[in-house]
Amino acid sequence: MKIVELDIRVPYESRGRILRHILSRLRGRIRDIHFFPPDSRGISEVRMEVIEENPSPLLAELKKLLKGGGIAFRVFTEA
């Protein structure tokens, strides 16, 4: 198992739709999550730590979903 930190930047207007999809996919594997308010351009940031065996398929799916935003990730540790 790997602990992966996802730093997701999405437009504030579509944050709910995108997070609903992500949370339904990751239910039970989210270790920690932080929501940050939108900046002056209307981009909101969400940081979450996820326990995932193979993060590659998850990242590919998130990149397809986040057309108007961005995603950065770090693999913290292997448990």
Tab-separated table of C-alpha atoms in Angstrom, residues 14-72:
chain	number	residue	atom	x	y	z
A	14	SER	CA	-17.343	22.831	-10.668
A	15	ARG	CA	-15.690	21.752	-7.409
A	16	GLY	CA	-18.777	19.937	-6.087
A	17	ARG	CA	-19.320	17.851	-9.214
A	18	ILE	CA	-15.677	16.822	-9.414
A	19	LEU	CA	-15.316	16.060	-5.695
A	20	ARG	CA	-18.510	13.980	-5.699
A	21	HIS	CA	-17.022	11.766	-8.415
A	22	ILE	CA	-13.616	11.512	-6.675
A	23	LEU	CA	-15.101	10.718	-3.263
A	24	SER	CA	-17.393	8.026	-4.673
A	25	ARG	CA	-14.346	6.403	-6.317
A	26	LEU	CA	-12.115	6.650	-3.211
A	27	ARG	CA	-14.642	5.910	-0.492
A	28	GLY	CA	-12.886	4.433	2.549
A	29	ARG	CA	-9.340	5.028	1.288
A	30	ILE	CA	-9.026	8.750	2.084
A	31	ARG	CA	-6.705	9.266	5.018
A	32	ASP	CA	-6.812	13.079	5.280
A	33	ILE	CA	-8.427	15.889	3.298
A	34	HIS	CA	-8.114	19.694	3.374
A	35	PHE	CA	-10.208	22.245	1.486
A	36	PHE	CA	-8.735	25.673	0.708
A	37	PRO	CA	-10.775	28.735	-0.338
A	38	PRO	CA	-10.653	29.981	-3.928
A	39	ASP	CA	-7.938	32.409	-4.969
A	40	SER	CA	-8.465	35.657	-6.888
A	41	ARG	CA	-8.906	33.735	-10.160
A	42	GLY	CA	-11.609	31.450	-8.718
A	43	ILE	CA	-9.433	28.340	-8.476
A	44	SER	CA	-10.039	26.220	-5.381
A	45	GLU	CA	-7.496	23.773	-3.973
A	46	VAL	CA	-8.117	20.398	-2.336
A	47	ARG	CA	-5.335	18.347	-0.768
A	48	MET	CA	-5.967	14.765	0.189
A	49	GLU	CA	-3.956	11.776	1.275
A	50	VAL	CA	-5.128	8.506	-0.212
A	51	ILE	CA	-4.102	4.937	0.535
A	52	GLU	CA	-3.749	3.251	-2.846
A	53	GLU	CA	-2.000	0.083	-4.043
A	54	ASN	CA	-1.451	1.241	-7.615
A	55	PRO	CA	-1.895	5.021	-8.046
A	56	SER	CA	-1.346	5.055	-11.838
A	57	PRO	CA	-4.945	4.173	-12.896
A	58	LEU	CA	-6.329	6.607	-10.331
A	59	LEU	CA	-4.159	9.453	-11.637
A	60	ALA	CA	-5.096	8.698	-15.246
A	61	GLU	CA	-8.804	8.842	-14.375
A	62	LEU	CA	-8.382	12.095	-12.431
A	63	LYS	CA	-6.499	13.752	-15.294
A	64	LYS	CA	-9.413	12.945	-17.641
A	65	LEU	CA	-11.879	14.356	-15.131
A	66	LEU	CA	-9.937	17.568	-14.383
A	67	LYS	CA	-9.973	19.257	-17.767
A	68	GLY	CA	-10.352	22.757	-16.283
A	69	GLY	CA	-7.941	22.204	-13.394
A	70	GLY	CA	-4.709	20.553	-12.458
A	71	ILE	CA	-3.379	17.783	-10.301
A	72	ALA	CA	-0.043	17.191	-8.613
